[in-house]
Short mmCIF file of C-alpha atoms in Angstrom, two decimals:
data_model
loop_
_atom_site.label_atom_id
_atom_site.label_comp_id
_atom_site.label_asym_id
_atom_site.label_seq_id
_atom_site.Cartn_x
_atom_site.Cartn_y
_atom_site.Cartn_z
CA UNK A 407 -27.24 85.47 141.01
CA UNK A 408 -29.89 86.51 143.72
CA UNK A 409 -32.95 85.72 141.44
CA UNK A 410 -31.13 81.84 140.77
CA UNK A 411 -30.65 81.61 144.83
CA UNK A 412 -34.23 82.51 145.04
CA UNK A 413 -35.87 80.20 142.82
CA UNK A 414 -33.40 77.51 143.87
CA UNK A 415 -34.75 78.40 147.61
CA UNK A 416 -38.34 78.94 146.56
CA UNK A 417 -37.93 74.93 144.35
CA UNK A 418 -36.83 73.13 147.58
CA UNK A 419 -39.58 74.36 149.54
CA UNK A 420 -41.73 73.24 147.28
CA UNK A 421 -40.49 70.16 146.57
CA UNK A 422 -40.31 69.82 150.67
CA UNK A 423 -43.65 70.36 151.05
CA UNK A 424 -44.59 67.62 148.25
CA UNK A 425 -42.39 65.10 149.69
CA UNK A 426 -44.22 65.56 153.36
CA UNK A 427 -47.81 66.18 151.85
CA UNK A 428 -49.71 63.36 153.38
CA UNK A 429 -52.98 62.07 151.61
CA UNK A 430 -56.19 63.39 152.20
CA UNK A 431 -58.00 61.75 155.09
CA UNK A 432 -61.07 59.73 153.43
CA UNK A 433 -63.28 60.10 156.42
CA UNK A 434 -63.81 63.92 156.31
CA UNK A 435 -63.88 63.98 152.22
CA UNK A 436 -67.14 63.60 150.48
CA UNK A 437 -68.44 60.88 148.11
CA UNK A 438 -68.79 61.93 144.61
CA UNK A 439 -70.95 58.80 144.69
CA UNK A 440 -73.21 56.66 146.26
CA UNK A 441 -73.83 53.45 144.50
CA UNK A 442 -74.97 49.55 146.20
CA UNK A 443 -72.54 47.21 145.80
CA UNK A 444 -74.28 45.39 143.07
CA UNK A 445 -75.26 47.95 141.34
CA UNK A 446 -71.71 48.76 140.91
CA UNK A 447 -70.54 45.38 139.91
CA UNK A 448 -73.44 44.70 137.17
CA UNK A 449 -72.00 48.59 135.71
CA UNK A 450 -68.41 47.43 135.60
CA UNK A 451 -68.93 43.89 134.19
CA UNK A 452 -71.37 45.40 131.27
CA UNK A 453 -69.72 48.49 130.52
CA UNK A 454 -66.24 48.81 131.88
CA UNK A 455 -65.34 51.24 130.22
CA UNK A 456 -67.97 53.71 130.77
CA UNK A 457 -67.74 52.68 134.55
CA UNK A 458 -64.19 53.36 134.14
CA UNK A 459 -64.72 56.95 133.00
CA UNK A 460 -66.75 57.70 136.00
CA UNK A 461 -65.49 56.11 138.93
CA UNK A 462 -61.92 55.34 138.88
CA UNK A 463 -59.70 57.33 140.45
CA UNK A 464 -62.94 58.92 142.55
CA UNK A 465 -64.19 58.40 146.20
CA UNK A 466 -66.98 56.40 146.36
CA UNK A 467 -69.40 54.95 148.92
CA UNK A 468 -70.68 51.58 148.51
CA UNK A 469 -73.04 50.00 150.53
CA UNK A 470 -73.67 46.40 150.33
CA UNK A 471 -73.64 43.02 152.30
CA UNK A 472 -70.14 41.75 153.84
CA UNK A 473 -69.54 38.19 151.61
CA UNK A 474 -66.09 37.71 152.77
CA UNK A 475 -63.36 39.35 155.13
CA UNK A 476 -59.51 39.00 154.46
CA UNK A 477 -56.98 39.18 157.09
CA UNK A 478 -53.58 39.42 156.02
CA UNK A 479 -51.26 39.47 159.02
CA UNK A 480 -53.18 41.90 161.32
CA UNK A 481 -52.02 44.36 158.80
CA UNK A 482 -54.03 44.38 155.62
CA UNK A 483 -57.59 44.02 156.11
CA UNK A 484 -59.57 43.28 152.72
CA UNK A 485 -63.69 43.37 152.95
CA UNK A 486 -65.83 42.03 149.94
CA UNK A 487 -68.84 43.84 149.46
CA UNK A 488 -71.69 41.77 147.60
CA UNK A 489 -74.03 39.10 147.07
CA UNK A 490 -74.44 35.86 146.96
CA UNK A 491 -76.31 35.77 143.22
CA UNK A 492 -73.60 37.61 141.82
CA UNK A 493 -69.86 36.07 140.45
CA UNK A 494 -67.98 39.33 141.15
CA UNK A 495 -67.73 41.13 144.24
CA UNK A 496 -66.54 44.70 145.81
CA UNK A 497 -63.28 44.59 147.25
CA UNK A 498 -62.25 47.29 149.78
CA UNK A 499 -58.71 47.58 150.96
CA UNK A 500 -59.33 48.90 154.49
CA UNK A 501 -57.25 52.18 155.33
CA UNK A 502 -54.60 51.46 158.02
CA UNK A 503 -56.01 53.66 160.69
CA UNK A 504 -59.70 52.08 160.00
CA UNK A 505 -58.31 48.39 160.70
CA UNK A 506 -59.36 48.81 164.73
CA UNK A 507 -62.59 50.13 163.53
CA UNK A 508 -63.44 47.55 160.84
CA UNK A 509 -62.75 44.45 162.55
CA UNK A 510 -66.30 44.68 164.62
CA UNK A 511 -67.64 44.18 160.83
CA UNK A 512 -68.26 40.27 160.55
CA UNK A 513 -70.25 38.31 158.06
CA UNK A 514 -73.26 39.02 156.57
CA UNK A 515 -73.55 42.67 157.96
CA UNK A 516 -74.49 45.48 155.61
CA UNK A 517 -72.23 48.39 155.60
CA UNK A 518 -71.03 51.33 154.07
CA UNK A 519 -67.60 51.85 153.14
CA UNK A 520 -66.20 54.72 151.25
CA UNK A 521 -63.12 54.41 149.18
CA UNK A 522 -60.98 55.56 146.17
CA UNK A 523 -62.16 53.16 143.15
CA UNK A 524 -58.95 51.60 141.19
CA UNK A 525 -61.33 49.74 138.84
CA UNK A 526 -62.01 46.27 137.32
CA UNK A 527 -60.23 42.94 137.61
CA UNK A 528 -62.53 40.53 138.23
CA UNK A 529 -63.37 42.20 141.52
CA UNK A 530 -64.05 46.13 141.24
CA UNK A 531 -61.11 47.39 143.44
CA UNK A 532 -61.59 50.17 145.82
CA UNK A 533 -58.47 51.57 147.79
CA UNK A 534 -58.12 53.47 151.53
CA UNK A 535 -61.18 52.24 152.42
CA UNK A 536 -63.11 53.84 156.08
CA UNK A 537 -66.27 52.94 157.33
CA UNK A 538 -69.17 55.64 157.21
CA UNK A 539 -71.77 55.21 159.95
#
């Protein structure tokens, strides 16, 4: 009966801890890769799913020229990374703590933004977005 209490016990704690486990804060992780914007768009839109294979699901920093800024609501903040040649663009979902920062960026300025890449539909997504200086 003690050794049920105990794993009983030792399962909620655990399943505590997962429940308040916050994600990992973007700005202090490090890129597994650094990639322009257009180079990443020309790799997704010829070879998806090779592109797939290596950067979905990873944090990535893109660097490329701002082609268009979405504000939804003074909530969601959406920045398209690319350039004018090209159909397809890089769109980064801007992490809710980074939407103070990110509004300075206006048109036409080259940044960096870091990200988790979600992959390809028509746009290559990136999620949790932060700026890197």
């Amino acid at each position: 009966m003690v050794i049920v209490c105990l794993v009983v016990v030792a399962f909620g704690i655990y399943a505590y801890k997962e429940f308040m486990r916050k994600p990992a804060d973007l700005t202090k992780s490090d890129a597994a890769e650094r990639i322009l914007a257009s180079d990443l768009y020309s790799l997704y839109s010829k070879y998806e799913d090779s592109a797939n294979k290596k950067y979905t699901g990873k944090i990535i920093e893109v660097t490329g020229s701002v082609v268009e800024i979405e504000n939804q609501q003074d909530t969601l903040l959406t920045i398209f990374l690319g350039d004018t040649l090209q159909t397809g663009r890089i769109s980064c979902l801007i992490e809710k703590k980074q939407t103070v920062t990110a509004k300075n960026i206006t048109l036409g300025d080259v940044v960096k933004l870091k990200g988790i890449c979600t992959g390809y539909l028509m746009d290559v997504e990136m999620n949790r977005c932060v700026t890197v200086k």
